Amino acid sequence: MRKLAFVLAGLLTVLVPTAIGYRIGKGHWPLVSSSTMVDGAPMPQPDPMSTASRRVLYWRDPDGKPAYAASPTKTADGRDFVAVYDHEEPPLRGDAPAASETTMSEAPSSGERKIKFYRNPMGLPDTSPEPKKDWMGMDYIPVYEGEEEEDGSTVKVSLDKIQRAGVKSEPAELRKLARPVSAPGVAKIDERTLREITLRADAYIEKLYVAEMGKHVKAGEPLFRIYSPDIVKAEVDYKTAMRATAGQSRSDAEKDLQGAAMRLENLGVPESVIKALNASKSAMPMKIDWPSPVSGVVIDKKVIEGQKVSAGAMLYQIADLSSIWVIADVAEQDIGPIKVGAPATAVFRAFPNEKFEGKVTFILHELAMQTRTAKVRIEIANPDHRIRHDMYADVTIDSGSGDDQRLVVPVSAVLDTGTRQVVLVDKGEGRFEPRPVKLGFRGDGYVEVTEGLAAGDNVVTSANFLIDAESNLKAALKGFTADAPSPAGATPMTDPMAAPMSEPMTPMEGSGTDKPMTETAPKTMPDKMSAPPMADQPMSEPPMSDPMKPVNGSAEVKP
């Protein structure tokens, strides 16, 4: 029994170091039965070349924070960034598959698209009939039949970047463009309702029924009582013509009556007074209560009781304030799109929380020379007479309400450099095309596009700075290659990172280096240091070999 124990101990002493050495050399334990056979069938082994063939695009933060790096790095707490491989990045249409997938894939079926050629991944004007890589190791992108050929104007951005940047697109659409025009305004009386009260004959004011300004009067309400000799004489003639029918023919009597009535009308005697003369058979009145011809507010009064007034003198001025005018001073650059009939809104400073609706009724045909503004008249209803004339108002005119629909895009979609306006057209799957456009009117957060777009084109409205930066980089690379064309017959550079060879040094004109130098350096320096004397021989350019070796014919300088 003791002998068997010694034998087992010896076997263990031999097998244990052997197993440990195999594990260190192979990297795994020799468990053939459990790792290679599953239910009697061989288990597929991982392809050691699959990991090696994958290409690392970038490294990201292990916690998912928006932190990225182009090379392996660590977080602040010492953890490694996670590598993101090419197959993990969302692919774009037209991207070349990985090399391992290309070699392992089967022949394309008859229903698959046919590749026409491969283009440079950086947008450079370089194509290839077969797959290849550029000098940075990036795969060329295939272009399929029926696919829009890239002319260098399309920019591609990965879908991951688009999502992180928050890129949004909206279609260009036809709509009425609201273009509000703001201007200051002043309330004025409707001049069409102004009425002056005058007499056509000299008279005396016996009594005033309306003795103050601002009083509201109605049509037919008496304003004052007058005595006028001329009017009384015309009344007497009228009464006489009515009674003088005996001894005259009927036609002659009617002519006399019509003439007397005409004289009363020419003197401006109210119609109510003439009807009273026809109805009354008694003595005619010597004094007349003069009625108001219109309803309105007395805005001016020039008469007092007992005053003698001359024919044609203004006694009252009455205006109807149920409709008010607002005269807006519109700037010269805003007057073009405003039309008669456009809706307008006025906010008076006396009523800051109320809006009064109206419409444009007239545009003055001239500008004020000093202010370069045009007068625009807006009519607003004022039934309760709250709006007083000469009130200040802030006017907003909708100058685009009556126009046809226009092709518009959001204002944020336009990249304006001052001399050039560009929008980014979203073609889908991360492809964007910078397209120059011509703009028209602006308003309500939109701008009209008169040229460069069609209805339904998707344009980028937010985070377009990212795509614009990609486009500028692409244009810069294209300009770099265009500015430095390779000469015909030149040998391509094998190492793209190698520095170019420098040109041999040539002596400057007048420097005298092409002649041997005869002057020698002074034997001693004026200060503490001294240098060995220079040999009287021509100076030659030192070789470009080892900078630590002394030049031929010169002494090695030692500290």
Coordinates of C-alpha atoms in Angstrom, one line a residue:
M1 CA 0.0 0.0 0.0
R2 CA 2.8 2.4 0.8
K3 CA 4.5 1.5 -2.5
L4 CA 1.3 2.4 -4.4
A5 CA 1.1 5.7 -2.6
F6 CA 4.7 6.5 -3.6
V7 CA 3.9 5.6 -7.3
L8 CA 0.8 8.0 -7.4
A9 CA 2.8 10.8 -5.8
G10 CA 5.5 10.4 -8.4
L11 CA 2.9 10.5 -11.3
L12 CA 1.4 13.6 -9.8
T13 CA 4.8 15.2 -9.5
V14 CA 5.3 14.6 -13.3
L15 CA 1.8 15.5 -14.6
V16 CA 1.2 18.7 -12.7
P17 CA 4.3 20.6 -14.0
T18 CA 3.5 19.2 -17.5
A19 CA -0.1 20.5 -17.4
I20 CA 1.0 23.9 -16.1
G21 CA 3.6 24.2 -18.9
Y22 CA 1.0 23.3 -21.5
R23 CA -1.4 26.0 -20.1
I24 CA 1.3 28.6 -20.2
G25 CA 2.4 27.7 -23.7
K26 CA -1.0 27.2 -25.4
G27 CA -3.0 29.7 -23.5
H28 CA -5.8 27.3 -22.6
W29 CA -6.4 23.9 -20.9
P30 CA -6.5 20.8 -23.1
L31 CA -10.2 20.1 -22.5
V32 CA -10.9 18.4 -25.8
S33 CA -14.0 16.5 -24.8
S34 CA -16.0 19.5 -23.4
S35 CA -14.9 22.3 -25.8
T36 CA -14.8 20.5 -29.2
M37 CA -17.7 18.1 -28.9
V38 CA -21.3 19.1 -28.2
D39 CA -23.9 16.2 -28.5
G40 CA -21.4 14.2 -30.6
A41 CA -20.8 17.1 -33.1
P42 CA -17.8 19.3 -33.2
M43 CA -18.4 22.7 -31.7
P44 CA -17.4 25.7 -33.9
Q45 CA -14.3 27.4 -32.8
P46 CA -13.9 31.2 -32.8
D47 CA -12.0 32.5 -35.7
P48 CA -8.8 34.0 -34.3
M49 CA -8.6 36.3 -37.4
S50 CA -12.1 37.8 -36.9
T51 CA -11.0 40.0 -34.1
A52 CA -7.7 40.9 -35.7
S53 CA -9.4 41.8 -39.0
R54 CA -11.8 44.2 -37.4
R55 CA -10.8 47.9 -37.5
V56 CA -11.1 50.2 -34.5
L57 CA -12.9 53.4 -35.5
Y58 CA -12.6 55.3 -32.2
W59 CA -12.7 54.8 -28.4
R60 CA -15.6 55.9 -26.3
D61 CA -16.2 56.4 -22.6
P62 CA -17.1 53.2 -20.7
D63 CA -20.0 54.9 -18.9
G64 CA -21.7 56.0 -22.2
K65 CA -20.8 59.7 -21.6
P66 CA -20.3 61.8 -24.8
A67 CA -16.5 61.5 -24.6
Y68 CA -14.6 60.0 -27.5
A69 CA -10.9 59.6 -28.4
A70 CA -8.9 58.8 -31.6
S71 CA -6.4 56.7 -29.6
P72 CA -6.6 54.4 -26.5
T73 CA -7.0 56.5 -23.4
K74 CA -8.2 56.3 -19.8
T75 CA -10.9 58.0 -17.8
A76 CA -10.2 60.2 -14.8
D77 CA -10.5 57.2 -12.5
G78 CA -8.1 55.1 -14.5
R79 CA -10.4 52.9 -16.5
D80 CA -9.8 52.2 -20.2
F81 CA -12.0 53.6 -22.9
V82 CA -14.0 51.0 -24.9
A83 CA -13.0 50.4 -28.5
V84 CA -15.7 50.8 -31.1
Y85 CA -15.1 48.6 -34.2
D86 CA -16.2 49.3 -37.8
H87 CA -19.0 46.7 -37.7
E88 CA -20.5 48.4 -34.5
E89 CA -20.9 51.8 -36.2
P90 CA -24.2 52.1 -38.1
P91 CA -23.4 51.6 -41.8
L92 CA -24.2 54.1 -44.5
R93 CA -25.6 53.1 -47.9
G94 CA -22.7 52.6 -50.2
D95 CA -20.1 51.8 -47.5
A96 CA -17.7 49.1 -48.5
P97 CA -18.0 45.9 -46.3
A98 CA -15.1 44.7 -44.2
A99 CA -12.3 42.8 -45.8
S100 CA -13.1 39.6 -43.9
E101 CA -16.8 39.8 -44.8
T102 CA -15.9 40.4 -48.5
T103 CA -13.7 37.4 -48.7
M104 CA -16.1 35.1 -46.9
S105 CA -19.3 36.2 -48.6
E106 CA -20.7 34.2 -51.4
A107 CA -21.1 35.3 -55.0
P108 CA -23.8 37.9 -55.4
S109 CA -27.2 36.7 -56.6
S110 CA -28.8 37.9 -59.7
G111 CA -31.1 40.2 -57.7
E112 CA -28.3 42.2 -56.1
R113 CA -27.1 45.5 -57.4
K114 CA -24.0 45.7 -59.5
I115 CA -21.1 47.8 -58.4
K116 CA -20.0 50.3 -61.1
F117 CA -16.8 51.6 -59.4
Y118 CA -15.3 52.6 -56.1
R119 CA -14.8 56.3 -55.1
N120 CA -12.5 58.0 -52.6
P121 CA -13.9 58.0 -49.0
M122 CA -12.8 61.6 -48.5
G123 CA -14.5 62.9 -51.5
L124 CA -11.4 63.4 -53.6
P125 CA -11.7 63.1 -57.4
D126 CA -10.3 59.6 -57.5
T127 CA -12.1 56.4 -58.5
S128 CA -11.1 52.8 -58.9
P129 CA -12.7 49.9 -60.8
E130 CA -11.8 47.5 -58.0
P131 CA -11.7 47.6 -54.2
K132 CA -8.7 49.3 -52.6
K133 CA -7.6 51.5 -49.7
D134 CA -6.3 55.1 -49.6
W135 CA -3.0 56.1 -48.0
M136 CA -4.7 56.3 -44.6
G137 CA -6.1 52.8 -44.8
M138 CA -9.7 53.7 -45.4
D139 CA -11.7 51.5 -47.8
Y140 CA -13.0 53.0 -51.0
I141 CA -16.8 53.3 -51.2
P142 CA -18.7 51.4 -53.9
V143 CA -21.1 53.2 -56.2
Y144 CA -23.9 51.0 -57.5
E145 CA -25.8 51.1 -60.7
G146 CA -28.9 53.3 -60.6
E147 CA -27.4 55.2 -57.6
E148 CA -27.0 58.9 -58.0
E149 CA -23.4 59.5 -58.9
E150 CA -21.5 61.7 -56.5
D151 CA -20.1 64.8 -58.0
G152 CA -18.3 65.9 -54.9
S153 CA -21.1 68.1 -53.6
T154 CA -22.8 65.5 -51.3
V155 CA -21.6 65.2 -47.7
K156 CA -22.0 62.0 -45.8
V157 CA -22.3 61.9 -42.0
S158 CA -22.6 58.9 -39.8
L159 CA -26.0 58.2 -38.4
D160 CA -24.5 58.1 -34.9
K161 CA -23.2 61.7 -35.3
I162 CA -26.6 62.8 -36.6
Q163 CA -28.4 61.4 -33.6
R164 CA -25.9 62.8 -31.1
A165 CA -26.0 66.3 -32.7
G166 CA -29.8 66.4 -32.9
V167 CA -30.1 67.0 -36.7
K168 CA -33.7 67.8 -37.8
S169 CA -35.2 68.2 -41.2
E170 CA -38.4 69.8 -42.6
P171 CA -39.8 69.8 -46.1
A172 CA -40.0 73.0 -48.1
E173 CA -43.7 73.8 -48.5
L174 CA -46.1 76.2 -50.2
R175 CA -47.8 78.5 -47.8
K176 CA -49.0 82.0 -47.3
L177 CA -46.2 84.0 -45.9
A178 CA -47.3 86.4 -43.1
R179 CA -45.1 89.5 -43.2
P180 CA -46.1 91.8 -40.4
V181 CA -44.9 95.4 -40.8
S182 CA -44.7 97.5 -37.6
A183 CA -45.0 101.2 -37.6
P184 CA -46.0 104.1 -35.2
G185 CA -49.3 105.7 -35.9
V186 CA -51.6 108.6 -34.8
A187 CA -55.4 108.6 -34.5
K188 CA -57.1 111.2 -36.7
I189 CA -60.7 112.2 -37.4
D190 CA -62.4 110.6 -40.4
E191 CA -62.3 113.6 -42.7
R192 CA -65.2 112.3 -44.7
T193 CA -67.5 113.0 -41.7
L194 CA -66.4 116.6 -41.0
R195 CA -69.2 119.2 -41.4
E196 CA -69.0 123.0 -40.9
I197 CA -72.2 124.9 -39.9
T198 CA -72.4 128.3 -41.7
L199 CA -75.0 130.8 -42.7
R200 CA -75.5 132.2 -46.2
A201 CA -76.9 135.5 -45.0
D202 CA -75.9 138.0 -42.3
A203 CA -77.7 137.2 -39.0
Y204 CA -77.8 137.8 -35.3
I205 CA -77.4 135.0 -32.8
E206 CA -80.3 135.2 -30.4
K207 CA -79.6 132.0 -28.4
L208 CA -77.2 129.1 -28.3
Y209 CA -78.5 125.6 -27.6
V210 CA -75.0 124.1 -28.0
A211 CA -72.6 126.4 -26.2
E212 CA -69.6 124.1 -25.6
M213 CA -67.2 122.0 -27.6
G214 CA -67.2 118.2 -27.4
K215 CA -71.0 117.9 -27.0
H216 CA -72.6 115.1 -29.0
V217 CA -75.5 116.3 -31.1
K218 CA -78.0 114.4 -33.3
A219 CA -79.3 115.3 -36.7
G220 CA -82.3 117.7 -36.4
E221 CA -81.4 118.9 -32.9
P222 CA -81.3 122.8 -32.7
L223 CA -78.0 124.4 -32.4
F224 CA -78.9 128.1 -32.1
R225 CA -81.7 130.7 -32.8
I226 CA -81.0 133.5 -35.3
Y227 CA -82.7 136.6 -36.7
S228 CA -81.7 137.4 -40.3
P229 CA -83.4 140.2 -42.3
D230 CA -82.5 138.6 -45.6
I231 CA -84.1 135.3 -44.6
V232 CA -87.2 137.0 -43.3
K233 CA -87.6 138.9 -46.6
A234 CA -87.4 135.6 -48.5
E235 CA -90.0 134.1 -46.2
V236 CA -92.3 137.1 -46.9
D237 CA -91.9 136.6 -50.6
Y238 CA -92.7 132.9 -50.3
K239 CA -95.9 133.6 -48.3
T240 CA -96.9 136.3 -50.8
A241 CA -96.4 133.9 -53.7
M242 CA -98.7 131.4 -51.9
R243 CA -101.5 133.9 -51.5
A244 CA -101.2 135.8 -54.9
T245 CA -103.3 133.5 -57.0
A246 CA -106.2 135.9 -57.9
G247 CA -105.8 137.6 -61.2
Q248 CA -103.0 135.3 -62.4
S249 CA -103.0 132.2 -64.3
R250 CA -102.1 129.0 -62.6
S251 CA -98.8 128.7 -64.4
D252 CA -97.7 132.2 -63.5
A253 CA -98.6 131.6 -59.8
E254 CA -96.6 128.3 -59.7
K255 CA -93.6 130.1 -61.3
D256 CA -93.7 132.8 -58.6
L257 CA -94.0 130.2 -55.8
Q258 CA -91.1 128.1 -57.2
G259 CA -89.0 131.3 -57.4
A260 CA -89.7 132.2 -53.8
A261 CA -88.9 128.6 -52.7
M262 CA -85.7 128.7 -54.7
R263 CA -84.6 131.9 -52.9
L264 CA -85.1 130.2 -49.5
E265 CA -83.1 127.2 -50.6
N266 CA -80.3 129.4 -51.9
L267 CA -80.1 131.1 -48.5
G268 CA -79.7 127.6 -46.9
V269 CA -82.9 127.7 -45.0
P270 CA -83.5 124.2 -43.6
E271 CA -86.1 122.0 -45.3
S272 CA -88.0 121.7 -42.0
V273 CA -88.5 125.5 -41.9
I274 CA -89.9 125.6 -45.5
K275 CA -92.3 122.8 -44.7
A276 CA -93.5 124.7 -41.6
L277 CA -94.2 127.8 -43.8
N278 CA -96.3 125.6 -46.1
A279 CA -98.3 124.1 -43.3
S280 CA -98.9 127.4 -41.3
K281 CA -101.5 129.9 -42.4
S282 CA -100.7 132.3 -39.6
A283 CA -98.0 134.8 -39.5
M284 CA -94.6 133.6 -40.4
P285 CA -91.9 133.3 -37.7
M286 CA -89.3 136.0 -37.6
K287 CA -86.7 134.0 -35.7
I288 CA -85.5 130.5 -36.7
D289 CA -84.1 127.7 -34.6
W290 CA -81.3 126.3 -36.8
P291 CA -81.1 122.5 -36.6
S292 CA -78.0 120.4 -36.9
P293 CA -77.7 118.7 -40.3
V294 CA -75.7 115.7 -39.1
S295 CA -75.1 113.7 -36.0
G296 CA -71.7 113.9 -34.4
V297 CA -69.4 115.7 -31.9
V298 CA -68.8 119.4 -31.9
I299 CA -65.1 119.6 -32.2
D300 CA -64.9 123.4 -32.9
K301 CA -67.2 126.4 -32.0
K302 CA -66.7 130.0 -33.2
V303 CA -69.9 131.6 -32.0
I304 CA -71.4 133.1 -28.8
E305 CA -74.8 134.5 -28.0
G306 CA -75.6 138.0 -29.3
Q307 CA -72.9 137.9 -31.9
K308 CA -73.5 139.1 -35.4
V309 CA -72.3 136.7 -37.9
S310 CA -71.5 137.3 -41.5
A311 CA -72.5 135.2 -44.4
G312 CA -70.0 132.3 -44.8
A313 CA -68.5 132.5 -41.4
M314 CA -68.0 129.1 -39.6
L315 CA -70.1 128.7 -36.5
Y316 CA -69.6 125.0 -35.6
Q317 CA -67.5 122.1 -36.8
I318 CA -69.1 118.7 -36.3
A319 CA -67.5 115.3 -36.9
D320 CA -68.7 111.7 -36.7
L321 CA -66.3 109.8 -34.4
S322 CA -67.9 106.4 -34.9
S323 CA -65.1 105.7 -37.4
I324 CA -61.5 106.8 -36.8
W325 CA -58.4 106.9 -39.0
V326 CA -54.9 105.8 -37.9
I327 CA -52.2 107.4 -39.9
A328 CA -49.1 105.1 -39.8
D329 CA -45.6 106.2 -40.8
V330 CA -44.2 103.1 -42.6
A331 CA -40.5 103.0 -43.5
E332 CA -39.5 103.2 -47.1
Q333 CA -38.1 99.6 -47.2
D334 CA -41.4 98.2 -45.9
I335 CA -43.9 100.0 -48.0
G336 CA -43.5 97.8 -51.1
P337 CA -45.6 94.7 -50.1
I338 CA -48.3 96.7 -48.4
K339 CA -51.6 96.9 -50.4
V340 CA -54.9 98.5 -50.0
G341 CA -57.2 96.2 -48.1
A342 CA -54.5 94.5 -46.0
P343 CA -55.6 93.8 -42.4
A344 CA -54.0 95.8 -39.6
T345 CA -54.0 95.9 -35.9
A346 CA -53.6 99.0 -33.7
V347 CA -52.6 99.0 -30.0
F348 CA -53.2 102.4 -28.4
R349 CA -51.0 103.4 -25.5
A350 CA -54.1 104.3 -23.6
F351 CA -55.4 100.7 -23.9
P352 CA -52.2 98.6 -24.0
N353 CA -54.1 95.3 -23.4
E354 CA -56.6 95.7 -26.3
K355 CA -56.2 95.3 -30.0
F356 CA -58.3 97.3 -32.5
E357 CA -58.8 95.6 -35.9
G358 CA -58.9 97.6 -39.1
K359 CA -57.8 97.6 -42.7
V360 CA -55.7 99.7 -45.0
T361 CA -57.8 102.1 -47.0
F362 CA -55.2 104.4 -48.6
I363 CA -51.5 104.8 -49.2
L364 CA -50.1 108.3 -49.8
H365 CA -48.3 108.6 -53.1
E366 CA -45.3 110.5 -51.6
L367 CA -42.7 110.1 -48.9
A368 CA -41.7 112.5 -46.2
M369 CA -38.3 113.8 -47.1
Q370 CA -36.9 114.1 -43.6
T371 CA -38.0 110.7 -42.2
R372 CA -38.2 108.7 -45.5
T373 CA -41.6 107.3 -44.4
A374 CA -44.9 106.9 -46.2
K375 CA -48.3 107.7 -44.8
V376 CA -50.6 104.7 -44.6
R377 CA -54.2 105.3 -43.6
I378 CA -56.0 102.6 -41.6
E379 CA -59.7 102.8 -40.8
I380 CA -60.9 101.5 -37.4
A381 CA -64.4 101.3 -36.0
N382 CA -65.0 103.4 -32.9
P383 CA -68.6 103.0 -31.9
D384 CA -68.2 103.9 -28.3
H385 CA -65.9 106.9 -29.0
R386 CA -63.1 105.5 -26.8
I387 CA -60.5 106.4 -29.3
R388 CA -59.7 110.1 -29.3
H389 CA -58.0 111.8 -32.2
D390 CA -54.2 112.4 -31.9
M391 CA -53.8 109.3 -29.7
Y392 CA -50.5 107.4 -30.3
A393 CA -50.7 103.8 -31.5
D394 CA -48.4 100.9 -32.4
V395 CA -49.6 99.6 -35.8
T396 CA -49.0 96.1 -37.2
I397 CA -49.9 95.6 -40.9
D398 CA -50.1 92.0 -42.3
S399 CA -48.7 92.7 -45.7
G400 CA -48.9 89.1 -47.0
S401 CA -52.4 88.1 -46.3
G402 CA -53.7 88.6 -49.8
D403 CA -50.7 87.1 -51.6
D404 CA -50.5 83.7 -53.2
Q405 CA -48.8 80.8 -51.6
R406 CA -45.0 80.9 -51.7
L407 CA -42.3 78.2 -51.4
V408 CA -40.8 78.7 -47.9
V409 CA -38.4 77.1 -45.5
P410 CA -37.7 77.9 -41.8
V411 CA -35.3 80.8 -41.3
S412 CA -33.0 78.4 -39.3
A413 CA -32.4 76.3 -42.4
V414 CA -30.5 79.0 -44.3
L415 CA -26.8 79.4 -43.9
D416 CA -26.2 83.0 -44.8
T417 CA -22.6 84.2 -45.3
G418 CA -23.7 87.7 -46.3
T419 CA -22.9 87.2 -50.0
R420 CA -24.2 83.6 -50.4
Q421 CA -27.2 81.7 -49.0
V422 CA -27.1 77.9 -48.8
V423 CA -29.4 75.2 -47.4
L424 CA -28.5 71.6 -46.7
V425 CA -30.8 69.2 -48.5
D426 CA -31.3 65.9 -46.6
K427 CA -31.2 63.0 -49.1
G428 CA -31.6 60.3 -46.5
E429 CA -29.2 57.8 -44.9
G430 CA -26.8 60.5 -43.7
R431 CA -26.3 62.1 -47.2
F432 CA -26.6 65.9 -47.4
E433 CA -26.2 68.3 -50.3
P434 CA -25.3 71.9 -49.8
R435 CA -27.4 73.8 -52.3
P436 CA -27.2 77.6 -53.0
V437 CA -30.6 79.3 -53.0
K438 CA -32.1 82.8 -53.7
L439 CA -34.3 84.2 -51.0
G440 CA -37.3 86.5 -51.1
F441 CA -39.6 87.9 -48.4
R442 CA -39.3 86.9 -44.7
G443 CA -42.0 86.6 -42.1
D444 CA -43.5 84.5 -39.4
G445 CA -40.3 82.6 -38.9
Y446 CA -40.1 81.5 -42.6
V447 CA -38.2 82.8 -45.6
E448 CA -39.3 82.6 -49.2
V449 CA -37.0 80.6 -51.6
T450 CA -37.3 81.9 -55.2
E451 CA -34.7 79.6 -56.7
G452 CA -32.8 76.4 -55.8
L453 CA -35.5 74.3 -54.1
A454 CA -38.7 72.5 -55.0
A455 CA -41.7 71.7 -52.9
G456 CA -41.1 68.6 -50.8
D457 CA -37.3 68.9 -50.6
N458 CA -36.2 68.1 -47.0
V459 CA -33.8 70.7 -45.6
V460 CA -31.9 70.6 -42.3
T461 CA -33.3 73.1 -39.8
S462 CA -31.2 72.3 -36.7
A463 CA -27.6 71.4 -36.0
N464 CA -26.7 72.2 -39.6
F465 CA -23.4 73.6 -38.3
L466 CA -22.1 70.0 -38.1
I467 CA -22.9 69.2 -41.7
D468 CA -21.6 72.6 -42.8
A469 CA -18.3 71.8 -41.1
E470 CA -18.1 68.4 -42.9
S471 CA -18.8 70.2 -46.2
N472 CA -16.1 72.8 -45.6
L473 CA -13.6 70.0 -44.7
K474 CA -14.4 68.3 -48.0
A475 CA -14.1 71.4 -50.0
A476 CA -10.7 72.2 -48.3
L477 CA -9.4 68.7 -49.2
K478 CA -10.6 69.1 -52.8
G479 CA -9.0 72.5 -53.0
F480 CA -5.7 71.1 -51.6
T481 CA -5.5 68.4 -54.3
A482 CA -6.5 70.9 -57.0
D483 CA -3.8 73.4 -55.9
A484 CA -1.0 70.8 -55.9
P485 CA -1.4 68.5 -58.9
S486 CA 1.2 65.8 -59.2
P487 CA 3.5 66.3 -62.2
A488 CA 3.5 63.8 -65.1
G489 CA 6.0 61.0 -64.7
A490 CA 6.6 61.8 -61.0
T491 CA 7.2 58.8 -58.8
P492 CA 4.5 58.5 -56.1
M493 CA 5.6 58.7 -52.5
T494 CA 5.6 55.4 -50.9
D495 CA 5.5 56.6 -47.3
P496 CA 2.9 59.3 -46.9
M497 CA 4.2 60.3 -43.6
A498 CA 7.8 60.7 -44.8
A499 CA 9.2 64.2 -44.9
P500 CA 10.0 65.6 -48.3
M501 CA 13.7 65.8 -49.2
S502 CA 15.2 69.3 -48.8
E503 CA 16.8 71.1 -51.7
P504 CA 20.6 71.5 -51.7
M505 CA 21.7 74.8 -50.2
T506 CA 22.8 77.3 -52.8
P507 CA 24.9 80.3 -51.9
M508 CA 23.2 83.7 -51.9
E509 CA 24.2 86.2 -54.5
G510 CA 27.1 88.3 -53.3
S511 CA 27.9 86.1 -50.3
G512 CA 31.2 85.1 -51.7
T513 CA 31.0 81.5 -50.6
D514 CA 32.0 80.4 -54.1
K515 CA 35.5 81.7 -53.5
P516 CA 38.1 80.4 -51.1
M517 CA 38.3 82.3 -47.9
T518 CA 41.7 83.8 -47.2
E519 CA 40.9 85.6 -44.0
T520 CA 41.6 83.6 -40.8
A521 CA 39.8 84.0 -37.5
P522 CA 41.6 85.9 -34.8
K523 CA 43.8 83.8 -32.6
T524 CA 42.2 85.0 -29.4
M525 CA 38.8 86.2 -28.6
P526 CA 38.5 89.6 -26.8
D527 CA 37.0 88.0 -23.8
K528 CA 37.7 85.0 -21.7
M529 CA 37.1 82.3 -24.3
S530 CA 39.6 81.3 -27.0
A531 CA 39.2 79.2 -30.1
P532 CA 41.6 77.2 -32.3
P533 CA 42.8 79.0 -35.4
M534 CA 41.0 78.2 -38.7
A535 CA 43.0 76.6 -41.5
D536 CA 43.6 78.8 -44.6
Q537 CA 41.6 76.6 -47.0
P538 CA 38.4 77.0 -48.9
M539 CA 35.2 76.4 -46.9
S540 CA 33.2 73.4 -48.0
E541 CA 29.7 72.5 -47.0
P542 CA 29.7 70.0 -44.2
P543 CA 28.3 66.6 -45.0
M544 CA 24.7 65.7 -43.8
S545 CA 25.8 62.5 -42.2
D546 CA 26.4 62.4 -38.4
P547 CA 26.3 65.9 -36.8
M548 CA 28.5 64.7 -34.0
K549 CA 31.4 63.9 -36.2
P550 CA 33.9 66.7 -36.8
V551 CA 34.3 68.2 -40.2
N552 CA 37.3 67.1 -42.3
G553 CA 40.2 69.3 -41.6
S554 CA 38.7 70.9 -38.5
A555 CA 39.5 70.1 -34.9
E556 CA 37.0 68.6 -32.6
V557 CA 35.6 71.1 -30.1
K558 CA 35.7 69.8 -26.6
P559 CA 34.3 71.4 -23.6

